[in-house]
PDB file of C-alpha atoms and ligand atoms in Angstrom:
ATOM      1  CA  MET A   1       0.000   0.000   0.000  1.00  0.00           C
ATOM      2  CA  LYS A   2       1.213   3.516  -0.869  1.00  0.00           C
ATOM      3  CA  ILE A   3       0.214   6.389   1.411  1.00  0.00           C
ATOM      4  CA  LEU A   4       0.331   9.992   0.287  1.00  0.00           C
ATOM      5  CA  TYR A   5       0.581  12.376   3.249  1.00  0.00           C
ATOM      6  CA  VAL A   6      -0.035  16.000   2.319  1.00  0.00           C
ATOM      7  CA  ASN A   7       0.857  18.354   5.135  1.00  0.00           C
ATOM      8  CA  ALA A   8      -0.403  21.947   5.090  1.00  0.00           C
ATOM      9  CA  SER A   9       0.502  22.694   8.709  1.00  0.00           C
ATOM     10  CA  VAL A  10       3.444  25.024   9.276  1.00  0.00           C
ATOM     11  CA  ARG A  11       4.073  25.283  13.022  1.00  0.00           C
ATOM     12  CA  PRO A  12       6.823  23.047  14.468  1.00  0.00           C
ATOM     13  CA  ASP A  13       4.547  22.000  17.346  1.00  0.00           C
ATOM     14  CA  SER A  14       1.458  21.631  15.160  1.00  0.00           C
ATOM     15  CA  ARG A  15      -1.430  19.861  16.896  1.00  0.00           C
ATOM     16  CA  THR A  16      -2.921  18.876  13.533  1.00  0.00           C
ATOM     17  CA  GLN A  17       0.315  17.079  12.674  1.00  0.00           C
ATOM     18  CA  ARG A  18       0.379  15.366  16.051  1.00  0.00           C
ATOM     19  CA  ILE A  19      -2.963  13.663  15.306  1.00  0.00           C
ATOM     20  CA  ALA A  20      -1.984  12.912  11.719  1.00  0.00           C
ATOM     21  CA  LYS A  21       1.394  11.453  12.733  1.00  0.00           C
ATOM     22  CA  TYR A  22      -0.365   9.286  15.320  1.00  0.00           C
ATOM     23  CA  LEU A  23      -2.353   7.794  12.473  1.00  0.00           C
ATOM     24  CA  LEU A  24       0.486   7.600   9.971  1.00  0.00           C
ATOM     25  CA  ASP A  25       2.905   5.906  12.380  1.00  0.00           C
ATOM     26  CA  ARG A  26       0.418   3.082  12.900  1.00  0.00           C
ATOM     27  CA  ILE A  27      -0.010   2.169   9.240  1.00  0.00           C
ATOM     28  CA  PRO A  28       2.717  -0.085   7.900  1.00  0.00           C
ATOM     29  CA  ALA A  29       3.066   1.073   4.294  1.00  0.00           C
ATOM     30  CA  GLU A  30       5.207   2.920   1.817  1.00  0.00           C
ATOM     31  CA  LYS A  31       4.830   6.609   2.659  1.00  0.00           C
ATOM     32  CA  LYS A  32       5.300   9.681   0.535  1.00  0.00           C
ATOM     33  CA  ILE A  33       5.290  12.843   2.630  1.00  0.00           C
ATOM     34  CA  ILE A  34       4.690  16.215   1.017  1.00  0.00           C
ATOM     35  CA  ASN A  35       5.309  19.157   3.337  1.00  0.00           C
ATOM     36  CA  LEU A  36       3.674  21.902   1.322  1.00  0.00           C
ATOM     37  CA  GLU A  37       5.686  24.646   3.004  1.00  0.00           C
ATOM     38  CA  GLU A  38       8.865  23.164   1.529  1.00  0.00           C
ATOM     39  CA  GLU A  39       7.458  22.692  -1.973  1.00  0.00           C
ATOM     40  CA  ASP A  40       6.840  26.254  -3.181  1.00  0.00           C
ATOM     41  CA  ILE A  41       3.844  25.281  -5.305  1.00  0.00           C
ATOM     42  CA  ARG A  42       2.610  28.390  -7.110  1.00  0.00           C
ATOM     43  CA  PRO A  43      -1.004  29.248  -7.927  1.00  0.00           C
ATOM     44  CA  LEU A  44      -1.750  28.716 -11.612  1.00  0.00           C
ATOM     45  CA  ASN A  45      -0.832  31.779 -13.657  1.00  0.00           C
ATOM     46  CA  ASN A  46      -1.531  32.233 -17.355  1.00  0.00           C
ATOM     47  CA  GLU A  47       1.846  30.862 -18.469  1.00  0.00           C
ATOM     48  CA  LEU A  48       1.468  27.684 -16.416  1.00  0.00           C
ATOM     49  CA  LEU A  49      -2.157  27.257 -17.395  1.00  0.00           C
ATOM     50  CA  GLU A  50      -1.347  27.546 -21.127  1.00  0.00           C
ATOM     51  CA  LEU A  51       1.493  25.038 -20.778  1.00  0.00           C
ATOM     52  CA  ARG A  52      -0.739  22.617 -18.906  1.00  0.00           C
ATOM     53  CA  THR A  53      -3.610  22.998 -21.366  1.00  0.00           C
ATOM     54  CA  ARG A  54      -1.293  22.286 -24.291  1.00  0.00           C
ATOM     55  CA  LEU A  55       0.361  19.288 -22.624  1.00  0.00           C
ATOM     56  CA  THR A  56      -2.925  17.711 -21.520  1.00  0.00           C
ATOM     57  CA  ALA A  57      -4.432  18.223 -25.002  1.00  0.00           C
ATOM     58  CA  GLU A  58      -1.391  16.436 -26.474  1.00  0.00           C
ATOM     59  CA  LYS A  59      -1.473  13.827 -23.685  1.00  0.00           C
ATOM     60  CA  GLU A  60       2.151  14.687 -22.840  1.00  0.00           C
ATOM     61  CA  PHE A  61       1.955  13.556 -19.235  1.00  0.00           C
ATOM     62  CA  ASP A  62       5.701  12.914 -18.865  1.00  0.00           C
ATOM     63  CA  ASN A  63       6.358  16.590 -18.152  1.00  0.00           C
ATOM     64  CA  ALA A  64       7.661  17.317 -14.630  1.00  0.00           C
ATOM     65  CA  ILE A  65       4.738  19.650 -13.886  1.00  0.00           C
ATOM     66  CA  PHE A  66       2.515  16.570 -13.509  1.00  0.00           C
ATOM     67  CA  HIS A  67       4.447  14.715 -10.802  1.00  0.00           C
ATOM     68  CA  TYR A  68       2.205  15.886  -7.941  1.00  0.00           C
ATOM     69  CA  ALA A  69      -0.908  14.850  -9.856  1.00  0.00           C
ATOM     70  CA  LYS A  70       0.546  11.418 -10.625  1.00  0.00           C
ATOM     71  CA  ASP A  71       1.470  10.824  -6.982  1.00  0.00           C
ATOM     72  CA  TYR A  72      -2.075  11.766  -5.980  1.00  0.00           C
ATOM     73  CA  ALA A  73      -3.702   9.566  -8.601  1.00  0.00           C
ATOM     74  CA  GLY A  74      -1.486   6.581  -7.787  1.00  0.00           C
ATOM     75  CA  ALA A  75      -1.762   6.573  -3.981  1.00  0.00           C
ATOM     76  CA  ASP A  76      -3.825   3.911  -2.215  1.00  0.00           C
ATOM     77  CA  LEU A  77      -4.585   6.123   0.772  1.00  0.00           C
ATOM     78  CA  ILE A  78      -4.435   9.915   0.999  1.00  0.00           C
ATOM     79  CA  ILE A  79      -4.062  11.789   4.278  1.00  0.00           C
ATOM     80  CA  ILE A  80      -4.544  15.564   4.189  1.00  0.00           C
ATOM     81  CA  VAL A  81      -3.342  17.513   7.213  1.00  0.00           C
ATOM     82  CA  ALA A  82      -4.639  21.069   7.382  1.00  0.00           C
ATOM     83  CA  PRO A  83      -5.149  23.447  10.298  1.00  0.00           C
ATOM     84  CA  TYR A  84      -8.379  25.444  10.249  1.00  0.00           C
ATOM     85  CA  TRP A  85      -7.361  28.855   8.948  1.00  0.00           C
ATOM     86  CA  ASP A  86      -9.785  31.690   8.246  1.00  0.00           C
ATOM     87  CA  LEU A  87     -12.764  29.305   8.283  1.00  0.00           C
ATOM     88  CA  SER A  88     -11.052  26.996   5.811  1.00  0.00           C
ATOM     89  CA  PHE A  89      -7.484  25.749   5.288  1.00  0.00           C
ATOM     90  CA  PRO A  90      -4.105  27.322   4.369  1.00  0.00           C
ATOM     91  CA  ALA A  91      -3.867  28.717   0.828  1.00  0.00           C
ATOM     92  CA  MET A  92      -0.931  26.425   0.086  1.00  0.00           C
ATOM     93  CA  LEU A  93      -3.376  23.517   0.101  1.00  0.00           C
ATOM     94  CA  LYS A  94      -5.525  25.266  -2.516  1.00  0.00           C
ATOM     95  CA  ASN A  95      -2.394  25.780  -4.640  1.00  0.00           C
ATOM     96  CA  TYR A  96      -1.674  22.069  -4.305  1.00  0.00           C
ATOM     97  CA  ILE A  97      -5.219  21.190  -5.378  1.00  0.00           C
ATOM     98  CA  GLU A  98      -4.949  23.425  -8.447  1.00  0.00           C
ATOM     99  CA  THR A  99      -1.722  21.639  -9.279  1.00  0.00           C
ATOM    100  CA  ILE A 100      -3.001  18.085  -8.929  1.00  0.00           C
ATOM    101  CA  ASN A 101      -6.421  18.598 -10.478  1.00  0.00           C
ATOM    102  CA  VAL A 102      -5.319  17.666 -13.967  1.00  0.00           C
ATOM    103  CA  ASN A 103      -7.755  16.446 -16.608  1.00  0.00           C
ATOM    104  CA  GLY A 104      -6.398  13.110 -17.825  1.00  0.00           C
ATOM    105  CA  ILE A 105      -4.570  12.234 -14.588  1.00  0.00           C
ATOM    106  CA  VAL A 106      -6.869  12.581 -11.573  1.00  0.00           C
ATOM    107  CA  PHE A 107     -10.120  12.819 -13.541  1.00  0.00           C
ATOM    108  CA  ARG A 108     -11.381  12.814 -17.094  1.00  0.00           C
ATOM    109  CA  TYR A 109     -14.502  13.854 -18.938  1.00  0.00           C
ATOM    110  CA  THR A 110     -16.531  11.064 -20.487  1.00  0.00           C
ATOM    111  CA  ASP A 111     -18.076  11.319 -23.958  1.00  0.00           C
ATOM    112  CA  LYS A 112     -21.267  12.490 -22.247  1.00  0.00           C
ATOM    113  CA  GLY A 113     -19.355  15.351 -20.585  1.00  0.00           C
ATOM    114  CA  GLU A 114     -19.527  13.769 -17.160  1.00  0.00           C
ATOM    115  CA  VAL A 115     -16.609  13.751 -14.751  1.00  0.00           C
ATOM    116  CA  GLU A 116     -15.020  10.387 -14.055  1.00  0.00           C
ATOM    117  CA  GLY A 117     -12.479  10.017 -11.242  1.00  0.00           C
ATOM    118  CA  LEU A 118      -9.191   8.344 -12.134  1.00  0.00           C
ATOM    119  CA  CYS A 119      -7.629   8.079  -8.665  1.00  0.00           C
ATOM    120  CA  LYS A 120      -6.687   4.726  -7.242  1.00  0.00           C
ATOM    121  CA  ALA A 121      -7.233   5.577  -3.560  1.00  0.00           C
ATOM    122  CA  LYS A 122     -10.145   3.914  -1.811  1.00  0.00           C
ATOM    123  CA  LYS A 123      -9.977   6.316   1.098  1.00  0.00           C
ATOM    124  CA  LEU A 124      -9.011   9.907   1.907  1.00  0.00           C
ATOM    125  CA  ILE A 125      -8.623  11.125   5.498  1.00  0.00           C
ATOM    126  CA  TYR A 126      -8.836  14.850   6.269  1.00  0.00           C
ATOM    127  CA  ILE A 127      -7.442  15.997   9.598  1.00  0.00           C
ATOM    128  CA  THR A 128      -7.876  19.478  11.025  1.00  0.00           C
ATOM    129  CA  THR A 129      -7.634  21.353  14.311  1.00  0.00           C
ATOM    130  CA  SER A 130      -9.064  24.741  15.196  1.00  0.00           C
ATOM    131  CA  GLY A 131      -8.575  27.466  17.775  1.00  0.00           C
ATOM    132  CA  GLY A 132     -12.291  27.943  18.378  1.00  0.00           C
ATOM    133  CA  LYS A 133     -15.346  26.175  17.060  1.00  0.00           C
ATOM    134  CA  ILE A 134     -15.463  25.229  13.382  1.00  0.00           C
ATOM    135  CA  VAL A 135     -18.379  27.332  12.184  1.00  0.00           C
ATOM    136  CA  SER A 136     -19.077  25.128   9.179  1.00  0.00           C
ATOM    137  CA  ASP A 137     -17.352  22.005   7.908  1.00  0.00           C
ATOM    138  CA  GLU A 138     -18.257  23.008   4.362  1.00  0.00           C
ATOM    139  CA  TYR A 139     -15.390  25.418   3.672  1.00  0.00           C
ATOM    140  CA  GLY A 140     -12.592  23.050   4.581  1.00  0.00           C
ATOM    141  CA  PHE A 141     -13.453  19.389   4.900  1.00  0.00           C
ATOM    142  CA  GLY A 142     -16.649  19.716   2.842  1.00  0.00           C
ATOM    143  CA  TYR A 143     -14.766  21.113  -0.146  1.00  0.00           C
ATOM    144  CA  ILE A 144     -12.107  18.392  -0.054  1.00  0.00           C
ATOM    145  CA  LYS A 145     -14.790  15.719   0.327  1.00  0.00           C
ATOM    146  CA  GLU A 146     -16.722  17.038  -2.657  1.00  0.00           C
ATOM    147  CA  LEU A 147     -13.579  17.054  -4.815  1.00  0.00           C
ATOM    148  CA  ALA A 148     -12.527  13.574  -3.707  1.00  0.00           C
ATOM    149  CA  GLN A 149     -15.935  12.006  -4.253  1.00  0.00           C
ATOM    150  CA  ASN A 150     -17.088  13.814  -7.350  1.00  0.00           C
ATOM    151  CA  PHE A 151     -13.851  14.557  -9.205  1.00  0.00           C
ATOM    152  CA  HIS A 152     -11.320  12.004  -8.078  1.00  0.00           C
ATOM    153  CA  GLY A 153     -13.545   8.969  -7.595  1.00  0.00           C
ATOM    154  CA  ILE A 154     -12.528   8.494  -3.948  1.00  0.00           C
ATOM    155  CA  LYS A 155     -15.799   7.604  -2.303  1.00  0.00           C
ATOM    156  CA  ASP A 156     -14.693   6.923   1.268  1.00  0.00           C
ATOM    157  CA  VAL A 157     -13.738  10.224   2.914  1.00  0.00           C
ATOM    158  CA  GLU A 158     -13.050  10.345   6.660  1.00  0.00           C
ATOM    159  CA  TYR A 159     -12.867  13.410   8.894  1.00  0.00           C
ATOM    160  CA  ILE A 160     -10.968  13.916  12.145  1.00  0.00           C
ATOM    161  CA  LYS A 161     -11.211  17.287  13.855  1.00  0.00           C
ATOM    162  CA  ALA A 162     -10.089  18.686  17.195  1.00  0.00           C
ATOM    163  CA  GLU A 163     -11.678  22.010  18.102  1.00  0.00           C
ATOM    164  CA  LYS A 164     -11.226  24.807  20.670  1.00  0.00           C
ATOM    165  CA  LEU A 165      -7.484  24.296  21.065  1.00  0.00           C
ATOM    166  CA  ASP A 166      -6.802  28.008  21.603  1.00  0.00           C
ATOM    167  CA  ILE A 167      -9.441  28.483  24.281  1.00  0.00           C
ATOM    168  CA  GLU A 168      -7.942  28.958  27.730  1.00  0.00           C
ATOM    169  CA  GLU A 169     -10.356  26.673  29.601  1.00  0.00           C
ATOM    170  CA  SER A 170      -9.828  23.828  27.115  1.00  0.00           C
ATOM    171  CA  ASN A 171      -8.097  20.656  28.206  1.00  0.00           C
ATOM    172  CA  ILE A 172      -5.959  20.403  25.102  1.00  0.00           C
ATOM    173  CA  GLU A 173      -4.447  17.013  25.898  1.00  0.00           C
ATOM    174  CA  GLU A 174      -7.916  15.540  26.422  1.00  0.00           C
ATOM    175  CA  ILE A 175      -9.188  16.982  23.123  1.00  0.00           C
ATOM    176  CA  LEU A 176      -6.185  15.656  21.206  1.00  0.00           C
ATOM    177  CA  GLN A 177      -6.465  12.213  22.762  1.00  0.00           C
ATOM    178  CA  LYS A 178     -10.140  12.102  21.806  1.00  0.00           C
ATOM    179  CA  ALA A 179      -9.134  12.816  18.198  1.00  0.00           C
ATOM    180  CA  GLU A 180      -6.508  10.064  18.409  1.00  0.00           C
ATOM    181  CA  LYS A 181      -9.250   7.663  19.525  1.00  0.00           C
ATOM    182  CA  GLU A 182     -11.145   8.590  16.359  1.00  0.00           C
ATOM    183  CA  ALA A 183      -7.954   7.807  14.453  1.00  0.00           C
ATOM    184  CA  ASP A 184      -7.889   4.383  16.166  1.00  0.00           C
ATOM    185  CA  LYS A 185     -11.371   3.651  14.778  1.00  0.00           C
ATOM    186  CA  ILE A 186     -10.240   4.558  11.270  1.00  0.00           C
ATOM    187  CA  LEU A 187      -7.142   2.390  11.726  1.00  0.00           C
ATOM    188  CA  GLU A 188      -9.310  -0.657  12.466  1.00  0.00           C
ATOM    189  CA  ASP A 189     -10.866  -0.142   9.073  1.00  0.00           C
ATOM    190  CA  ILE A 190      -7.526   0.181   7.282  1.00  0.00           C
ATOM    191  CA  LYS A 191      -5.734  -2.800   8.800  1.00  0.00           C
TER     192      LYS A 191
HETATM  193  C1  FMN B   1      -3.629  32.277  10.028  1.00  0.00           C
HETATM  194  C2  FMN B   1      -4.507  31.589  11.049  1.00  0.00           C
HETATM  195  C3  FMN B   1      -5.872  31.611  10.879  1.00  0.00           C
HETATM  196  C4  FMN B   1      -6.703  30.983  11.813  1.00  0.00           C
HETATM  197  N1  FMN B   1      -8.064  31.030  11.636  1.00  0.00           N
HETATM  198  C5  FMN B   1      -8.871  30.425  12.531  1.00  0.00           C
HETATM  199  C6  FMN B   1     -10.284  30.455  12.378  1.00  0.00           C
HETATM  200  O1  FMN B   1     -10.832  31.001  11.423  1.00  0.00           O
HETATM  201  N2  FMN B   1     -11.050  29.850  13.328  1.00  0.00           N
HETATM  202  C7  FMN B   1     -10.512  29.210  14.407  1.00  0.00           C
HETATM  203  O2  FMN B   1     -11.240  28.630  15.206  1.00  0.00           O
HETATM  204  N3  FMN B   1      -9.159  29.148  14.566  1.00  0.00           N
HETATM  205  C8  FMN B   1      -8.328  29.749  13.678  1.00  0.00           C
HETATM  206  N4  FMN B   1      -6.963  29.709  13.849  1.00  0.00           N
HETATM  207  C9  FMN B   1      -6.406  28.904  14.963  1.00  0.00           C
HETATM  208  C10 FMN B   1      -5.940  27.546  14.474  1.00  0.00           C
HETATM  209  O3  FMN B   1      -6.959  26.872  13.769  1.00  0.00           O
HETATM  210  C11 FMN B   1      -5.516  26.636  15.643  1.00  0.00           C
HETATM  211  O4  FMN B   1      -4.542  27.243  16.442  1.00  0.00           O
HETATM  212  C12 FMN B   1      -5.021  25.297  15.090  1.00  0.00           C
HETATM  213  O5  FMN B   1      -4.984  24.330  16.130  1.00  0.00           O
HETATM  214  C13 FMN B   1      -3.632  25.438  14.488  1.00  0.00           C
HETATM  215  O6  FMN B   1      -3.185  24.181  14.062  1.00  0.00           O
HETATM  216  P1  FMN B   1      -1.692  23.703  14.319  1.00  0.00           P
HETATM  217  O7  FMN B   1      -1.485  23.519  15.809  1.00  0.00           O
HETATM  218  O8  FMN B   1      -1.625  22.426  13.567  1.00  0.00           O
HETATM  219  O9  FMN B   1      -0.799  24.759  13.758  1.00  0.00           O
HETATM  220  C14 FMN B   1      -6.139  30.323  12.943  1.00  0.00           C
HETATM  221  C15 FMN B   1      -4.735  30.318  13.096  1.00  0.00           C
HETATM  222  C16 FMN B   1      -3.934  30.950  12.177  1.00  0.00           C
HETATM  223  C17 FMN B   1      -2.427  30.932  12.377  1.00  0.00           C
END
């Protein structure tokens, strides 16, 4: 099994990473770790978009610009680690999504114009933590779930969240351990 671990957390003592690492360390598998902060993935500009459009039209998928998309499409399990920022997730994760969402690699259009997912993964796990309460799951997890299910063909999407970590009265250790118990349940399913 090949795991793709996409990390959008940036703090050295990230609580989101703590939960995600708890999960990752318990799955014996080949692991590819992408720390987005180290990758310098740019948002699509016109030059990049034109290059990508030309290459996908010509089915020239050997170009280096497609390596993130190929890793995503070929993984058996995808873990996305993203702190809750500004009601959603860090922009670097959106840049990553723009980069991997390539027609012909992670999805394709059928003759009827419908989207068909081309990803191998059976499951995607989204892990987040927040300072306060998550006002709506739709802007972070919900968006990733929609993409995974409707564009990438990954039907099984799991969600682990730990909230209120920046609130003074919170028992942070207790909240994190509760999230790790949720990870244990997901692990039972994977093993
Ligand atoms: C730029 C930024 C934006 C944030 N926006 C929110 C927010 O909208 N709502 C919230 O509850 N917490 C927000 N927080 C708090 C983080 O979600 C919280 O501290 C989280 O646990 C950080 O994850 P980490 O420990 O993995 O870095 C924000 C933190 C930062 C740095």
